[in-house]
């Protein structure tokens, strides 16, 4: 999705071919896979017979194969949302025939209709969902997807724990900033009273067994609900800050609040962000380096601010040798991220003393009390 997002289980780019009186292709793929897409279509039907291409979203991992498809079917109509009519032509600068559509518009393709639902900021402003009548298939592009590549196509064929984990990671790292829009769009789609037998996203497996389970999960995730737990993230030079992190964790554990501890120099940022999304509290620690923080912490702090997590609480700690700005800087990051600080920051000069570690343990207990009170 345009930046480094870890995909330990791989990913897929899904496009959907509908053969009716009209031959319709819903979405394409990332450009490097365009030949594979065309060959897959050719195994079913001559690509020149495609008369409609629905571009649900302009991002090039889904529209990148559009030039190759249109080269095969130059007379095809490209159906886009009203905002897609702004974005997609400015990606490719081609004289294609575009048809912008709005929510609720229908297009008859033979025995079935396509129904379109604009879904602005369910990732990008141009995002749109497409619904196929008859088969009752919702094709929502990025929504309800996962970065998850398997030998199978459907949700009931894969490990359910892996699937849930990847769907949650996808939401936490991509869609979280747009949770209000996601919740509203789910309400809009449900208000159409369309039966949904299959949800076919543009990444990962297709939801055919109890497809609305992922819709219910999105409703929960979009609400800002969290688990009564905490995440501690830190980095360290000579283990002083690490000892403080462990002491903070001991305070949480003594209060009965589960926590996870991550040193960012050796942790996957997207996995950690997923854990922060799930948890009520985040505690952050860093030594002071050059009047600032250790570099491995900066990317995740920027992402925490950008993802705009809801209803979080937090605290900060750190070690230093002479200037000691790290705790203040961390607290400023928490405030910018609208994370409510619930315990005074703890600073330790050089290696933490027994009193410093006791203060960190007390910090953990204060955060735990706030978790339980929320």
Coordinates of C-alpha atoms in Angstrom, one line a residue:
X1 CA 0.0 0.0 0.0
X2 CA 2.7 2.4 -1.0
X3 CA 5.0 2.0 2.0
X4 CA 6.7 -0.7 3.9
X5 CA 3.9 -2.9 5.3
X6 CA 5.1 -6.3 6.4
X7 CA 3.4 -9.3 4.8
X8 CA 4.9 -12.4 6.5
X9 CA 2.2 -14.6 5.0
X10 CA 2.3 -13.0 1.5
X11 CA -0.5 -11.3 -0.3
X12 CA -2.7 -11.6 -3.3
X13 CA -4.2 -9.1 -5.9
X14 CA -7.7 -10.2 -6.7
X15 CA -9.6 -9.3 -9.8
X16 CA -13.0 -10.8 -10.7
X17 CA -14.3 -11.7 -14.1
X18 CA -18.1 -11.9 -14.7
X19 CA -19.2 -13.6 -18.0
X20 CA -22.8 -12.5 -18.7
X21 CA -24.3 -10.8 -21.8
X22 CA -21.6 -8.2 -20.9
X23 CA -18.2 -9.4 -19.9
X24 CA -17.1 -7.5 -16.9
X25 CA -13.8 -7.3 -15.1
X26 CA -14.0 -5.9 -11.6
X27 CA -10.6 -4.4 -10.7
X28 CA -7.2 -5.4 -12.1
X29 CA -3.9 -6.1 -10.4
X30 CA -0.5 -4.4 -9.7
X31 CA 1.4 -3.7 -12.9
X32 CA 4.1 -6.4 -12.5
X33 CA 1.4 -9.1 -12.6
X34 CA -0.6 -7.8 -15.6
X35 CA 0.6 -10.5 -18.0
X36 CA -0.5 -13.2 -15.5
X37 CA -3.9 -11.4 -15.2
X38 CA -4.4 -11.4 -19.0
X39 CA -3.4 -15.0 -19.3
X40 CA -5.8 -16.0 -16.6
X41 CA -8.6 -14.2 -18.4
X42 CA -7.6 -15.8 -21.7
X43 CA -8.1 -19.2 -20.2
X44 CA -11.8 -18.3 -19.7
X45 CA -12.6 -15.9 -22.5
X46 CA -10.9 -13.8 -25.1
X47 CA -9.9 -10.6 -23.3
X48 CA -11.0 -8.5 -26.3
X49 CA -14.6 -9.5 -25.3
X50 CA -14.4 -7.5 -22.1
X51 CA -16.9 -4.7 -22.4
X52 CA -16.9 -3.2 -18.9
X53 CA -14.0 -2.7 -16.5
X54 CA -15.0 -1.6 -13.0
X55 CA -12.2 0.2 -11.3
X56 CA -13.3 0.3 -7.6
X57 CA -10.1 2.2 -6.6
X58 CA -7.3 4.0 -8.3
X59 CA -4.3 2.8 -6.2
X60 CA -1.9 1.1 -8.5
X61 CA -1.9 -2.3 -6.8
X62 CA -5.5 -2.6 -8.1
X63 CA -5.5 -0.3 -11.2
X64 CA -2.0 -1.0 -12.4
X65 CA -3.1 -3.7 -14.9
X66 CA -5.7 -1.4 -16.4
X67 CA -3.5 -0.2 -19.3
X68 CA -2.8 -3.8 -20.3
X69 CA -6.5 -4.8 -20.1
X70 CA -7.6 -1.7 -22.1
X71 CA -5.0 -2.5 -24.7
X72 CA -6.8 -5.9 -25.2
X73 CA -10.3 -4.4 -25.0
X74 CA -9.9 -0.8 -26.2
X75 CA -13.7 -0.3 -26.6
X76 CA -14.5 -1.3 -23.0
X77 CA -16.1 1.2 -20.6
X78 CA -14.3 2.0 -17.4
X79 CA -16.8 2.4 -14.6
X80 CA -15.5 4.5 -11.7
X81 CA -16.9 6.4 -8.7
X82 CA -17.3 10.2 -9.1
X83 CA -14.0 10.7 -7.2
X84 CA -12.4 7.9 -9.2
X85 CA -13.2 9.9 -12.3
X86 CA -10.8 12.4 -10.9
X87 CA -8.0 10.1 -9.7
X88 CA -7.8 7.3 -12.3
X89 CA -7.4 9.4 -15.5
X90 CA -4.6 11.3 -13.7
X91 CA -2.8 8.0 -13.1
X92 CA -2.7 6.9 -16.7
X93 CA -3.6 9.9 -19.0
X94 CA -5.3 7.7 -21.6
X95 CA -8.3 8.5 -23.7
X96 CA -10.5 5.7 -22.3
X97 CA -14.3 5.8 -22.1
X98 CA -15.2 6.5 -18.5
X99 CA -18.6 6.2 -16.8
X100 CA -18.8 7.7 -13.3
X101 CA -21.5 6.2 -11.0
X102 CA -23.0 7.1 -7.7
X103 CA -24.3 5.1 -4.7
X104 CA -27.4 3.1 -5.7
X105 CA -26.9 3.2 -9.4
X106 CA -27.6 -0.1 -11.3
X107 CA -26.1 -1.4 -14.5
X108 CA -27.7 -4.3 -16.2
X109 CA -25.2 -6.8 -17.6
X110 CA -27.6 -9.5 -18.7
X111 CA -29.1 -11.9 -16.2
X112 CA -27.6 -9.9 -13.4
X113 CA -27.1 -6.2 -12.4
X114 CA -24.2 -4.4 -10.9
X115 CA -25.0 -2.1 -8.0
X116 CA -22.5 0.5 -7.0
X117 CA -21.8 2.0 -3.5
X118 CA -19.4 4.9 -3.2
X119 CA -17.2 4.4 -0.1
X120 CA -15.0 7.5 0.2
X121 CA -12.2 7.2 2.7
X122 CA -12.7 3.5 3.3
X123 CA -9.1 3.8 2.3
X124 CA -9.0 6.4 -0.5
X125 CA -11.5 9.2 -1.5
X126 CA -12.2 7.3 -4.8
X127 CA -13.0 3.9 -3.1
X128 CA -16.2 2.1 -4.3
X129 CA -17.9 -1.2 -3.6
X130 CA -19.6 -3.2 -6.4
X131 CA -22.4 -5.7 -5.8
X132 CA -23.5 -8.4 -8.2
X133 CA -27.1 -9.4 -8.0
X134 CA -28.2 -13.1 -8.5
X135 CA -25.0 -14.4 -6.9
X136 CA -25.2 -11.8 -4.1
X137 CA -21.5 -11.0 -4.2
X138 CA -20.1 -7.9 -2.7
X139 CA -16.7 -6.8 -4.1
X140 CA -15.5 -4.1 -1.8
X141 CA -12.0 -3.7 -3.0
X142 CA -9.6 -3.1 -0.1
X143 CA -12.3 -3.3 2.6
X144 CA -12.5 -6.7 4.4
X145 CA -9.2 -7.9 2.9
X146 CA -6.1 -9.4 4.3
X147 CA -2.5 -9.7 3.2
X148 CA -2.7 -13.5 3.2
X149 CA -1.5 -15.8 0.4
X150 CA -2.6 -19.4 0.5
X151 CA -3.2 -22.3 -1.9
X152 CA -6.9 -21.8 -1.3
X153 CA -9.4 -19.1 -2.2
X154 CA -12.1 -19.2 0.5
X155 CA -12.2 -18.4 4.2
X156 CA -13.5 -21.8 5.2
X157 CA -10.5 -23.5 3.7
X158 CA -7.7 -21.8 5.7
X159 CA -6.5 -21.6 9.3
X160 CA -9.0 -19.4 11.1
X161 CA -6.5 -18.0 13.6
X162 CA -4.2 -17.0 10.8
X163 CA -7.1 -15.4 8.9
X164 CA -8.4 -13.4 11.8
X165 CA -4.9 -12.3 12.7
X166 CA -4.2 -11.0 9.2
X167 CA -7.6 -9.4 8.8
X168 CA -7.0 -7.5 12.1
X169 CA -3.5 -6.5 11.1
X170 CA -4.8 -5.2 7.8
X171 CA -7.5 -3.1 9.5
X172 CA -5.2 -1.8 12.2
X173 CA -2.5 -0.7 9.9
X174 CA -4.5 0.6 6.9
X175 CA -8.1 1.5 7.8
X176 CA -7.9 2.6 11.4
X177 CA -7.7 6.4 10.6
X178 CA -11.0 6.1 8.7
X179 CA -12.9 4.2 11.3
X180 CA -15.8 6.7 11.4
X181 CA -16.2 6.4 7.6
X182 CA -15.9 2.6 7.8
X183 CA -18.7 2.4 10.4
X184 CA -20.9 4.8 8.4
X185 CA -20.4 2.9 5.1
X186 CA -21.2 -0.4 6.7
X187 CA -24.5 1.1 7.9
X188 CA -25.1 2.5 4.4
X189 CA -24.5 -0.9 2.8
X190 CA -26.7 -2.7 5.3
X191 CA -29.4 -0.1 4.7
X192 CA -29.6 -1.2 1.1
X193 CA -31.0 -4.6 2.4
X194 CA -29.0 -6.5 -0.2
X195 CA -28.5 -10.2 0.6
X196 CA -24.8 -11.0 0.8
X197 CA -23.7 -14.5 0.1
X198 CA -20.0 -13.8 -0.6
X199 CA -17.7 -10.9 0.1
X200 CA -14.8 -10.9 -2.4
X201 CA -12.1 -8.4 -1.4
X202 CA -9.1 -7.3 -3.5
X203 CA -6.5 -8.9 -1.1
X204 CA -6.5 -12.3 0.5
X205 CA -9.2 -15.0 0.7
X206 CA -12.9 -14.7 -0.2
X207 CA -15.5 -14.8 2.6
X208 CA -18.1 -17.4 1.6
X209 CA -18.8 -19.1 4.9
X210 CA -20.7 -16.7 7.2
X211 CA -19.4 -13.7 5.2
X212 CA -20.9 -11.2 7.5
X213 CA -18.5 -12.3 10.3
X214 CA -15.9 -9.9 8.9
X215 CA -18.5 -7.1 8.7
X216 CA -19.3 -7.6 12.4
X217 CA -15.6 -7.6 13.2
X218 CA -15.2 -4.3 11.3
X219 CA -18.0 -2.8 13.3
X220 CA -16.3 -3.8 16.5
X221 CA -12.9 -2.5 15.3
X222 CA -14.3 0.8 14.0
X223 CA -15.9 1.4 17.4
X224 CA -12.6 1.9 19.1
X225 CA -13.2 -1.0 21.5
X226 CA -10.0 -2.4 23.1
X227 CA -8.9 -5.2 25.4
X228 CA -7.9 -4.5 29.0
X229 CA -4.2 -4.9 28.3
X230 CA -1.1 -2.9 27.7
X231 CA 1.8 -2.7 25.2
X232 CA 5.3 -1.5 26.2
X233 CA 7.5 -0.3 23.4
X234 CA 11.0 0.9 23.9
X235 CA 14.6 0.9 22.6
X236 CA 17.8 0.8 24.6
X237 CA 21.5 1.4 24.2
X238 CA 23.1 -0.1 27.3
X239 CA 20.1 -1.8 28.8
X240 CA 19.1 0.9 31.3
X241 CA 15.9 1.7 29.4
X242 CA 15.3 -2.1 29.0
X243 CA 15.5 -2.6 32.7
X244 CA 13.0 0.2 33.2
X245 CA 10.7 -1.4 30.6
X246 CA 10.8 -4.7 32.4
X247 CA 10.0 -3.0 35.7
X248 CA 7.1 -1.2 34.2
X249 CA 5.8 -4.6 33.0
X250 CA 6.2 -6.0 36.4
X251 CA 3.9 -3.3 37.8
X252 CA 1.3 -4.2 35.2
X253 CA 1.5 -7.9 35.9
X254 CA 1.3 -7.4 39.7
X255 CA -1.9 -5.5 39.1
X256 CA -3.3 -8.3 36.9
X257 CA -3.1 -6.5 33.6
X258 CA -1.6 -8.5 30.7
X259 CA 1.0 -6.8 28.6
X260 CA 3.4 -7.3 25.7
X261 CA 6.9 -6.0 25.6
X262 CA 8.7 -4.9 22.3
X263 CA 12.1 -3.6 21.7
X264 CA 11.6 -1.7 18.4
X265 CA 15.1 -2.3 17.1
X266 CA 14.2 -6.0 16.6
X267 CA 10.4 -5.9 16.3
X268 CA 8.1 -5.8 13.3
X269 CA 6.5 -2.3 13.3
X270 CA 3.2 -3.4 11.8
X271 CA 2.8 -6.3 14.2
X272 CA 3.4 -4.0 17.1
X273 CA 0.9 -1.4 15.8
X274 CA -1.6 -4.2 15.6
X275 CA -1.0 -5.0 19.3
X276 CA -1.3 -1.3 20.2
X277 CA -4.6 -1.2 18.3
X278 CA -5.9 -4.1 20.4
X279 CA -4.7 -2.8 23.8
X280 CA -6.1 0.0 26.0
X281 CA -2.7 1.3 27.0
X282 CA 0.7 2.0 25.5
X283 CA 3.8 2.7 27.5
X284 CA 6.8 4.1 25.6
X285 CA 10.5 4.3 26.7
X286 CA 13.7 5.6 25.2
X287 CA 17.1 6.9 26.3
X288 CA 18.1 10.4 25.3
X289 CA 20.3 10.5 22.2
X290 CA 21.5 13.8 20.8
X291 CA 18.7 15.6 22.7
X292 CA 16.2 13.3 21.1
X293 CA 15.1 9.7 20.9
X294 CA 16.7 6.5 19.5
X295 CA 16.0 6.3 15.8
X296 CA 14.2 3.0 15.8
X297 CA 11.3 4.5 17.8
X298 CA 10.6 7.4 15.5
X299 CA 8.8 5.5 12.7
X300 CA 6.3 3.9 15.0
X301 CA 5.7 7.2 16.9
X302 CA 4.8 8.8 13.5
X303 CA 2.5 5.9 12.6
X304 CA 0.8 6.0 16.0
X305 CA 0.0 9.6 15.4
X306 CA -1.1 9.1 11.8
X307 CA -3.3 6.1 12.6
X308 CA -5.3 8.1 15.1
X309 CA -6.1 5.2 17.5
X310 CA -9.2 5.8 19.6
X311 CA -9.6 5.9 23.4
X312 CA -6.0 5.0 24.4
X313 CA -4.1 5.8 27.6
X314 CA -0.4 5.9 28.1
X315 CA 2.8 6.9 29.9
X316 CA 6.5 7.3 29.2
X317 CA 9.9 6.5 30.8
X318 CA 13.5 6.8 29.8
X319 CA 17.2 6.9 30.8
X320 CA 19.8 9.6 30.2
X321 CA 23.3 10.7 30.8
X322 CA 23.3 14.5 30.8
X323 CA 20.5 16.3 29.0
X324 CA 17.5 14.0 29.5
X325 CA 14.8 15.2 27.1
X326 CA 13.5 11.8 26.0
X327 CA 10.5 11.5 28.5
X328 CA 9.3 15.0 27.6
X329 CA 9.5 14.2 23.9
X330 CA 7.7 10.9 24.3
X331 CA 4.9 12.6 26.3
X332 CA 4.6 15.2 23.6
X333 CA 4.2 12.4 21.0
X334 CA 1.5 10.8 23.2
X335 CA -0.4 14.1 23.4
X336 CA -0.2 14.7 19.7
X337 CA -1.6 11.2 19.2
X338 CA -4.5 12.1 21.6
X339 CA -3.3 9.3 24.0
X340 CA -4.3 10.4 27.5
X341 CA -1.3 10.3 29.9
X342 CA -2.3 8.6 33.1
X343 CA 1.0 8.4 35.1
X344 CA 4.0 10.8 35.6
X345 CA 6.9 10.0 33.4
X346 CA 9.9 8.3 35.0
X347 CA 13.5 9.4 34.3
X348 CA 16.7 7.6 35.4
X349 CA 20.2 9.0 35.1
X350 CA 22.7 6.5 33.8
X351 CA 21.7 3.1 35.1
X352 CA 18.4 3.0 37.0
X353 CA 18.7 2.8 40.8
X354 CA 16.5 0.6 43.0
X355 CA 14.3 3.7 43.6
X356 CA 14.1 4.3 39.8
X357 CA 13.0 0.8 39.1
X358 CA 10.4 1.0 41.9
X359 CA 9.1 4.2 40.3
X360 CA 8.8 2.3 37.0
X361 CA 6.9 -0.5 38.7
X362 CA 4.6 2.1 40.2
X363 CA 4.1 3.6 36.8
X364 CA 3.0 0.2 35.6
X365 CA 0.6 -0.1 38.5
X366 CA -0.9 3.4 37.8
X367 CA -1.4 2.5 34.1
X368 CA -3.0 -0.8 35.2
X369 CA -5.4 1.0 37.5
X370 CA -6.4 3.3 34.6
X371 CA -6.9 0.3 32.3
X372 CA -9.2 -1.3 34.9
X373 CA -11.1 2.0 35.4
X374 CA -11.8 2.6 31.7

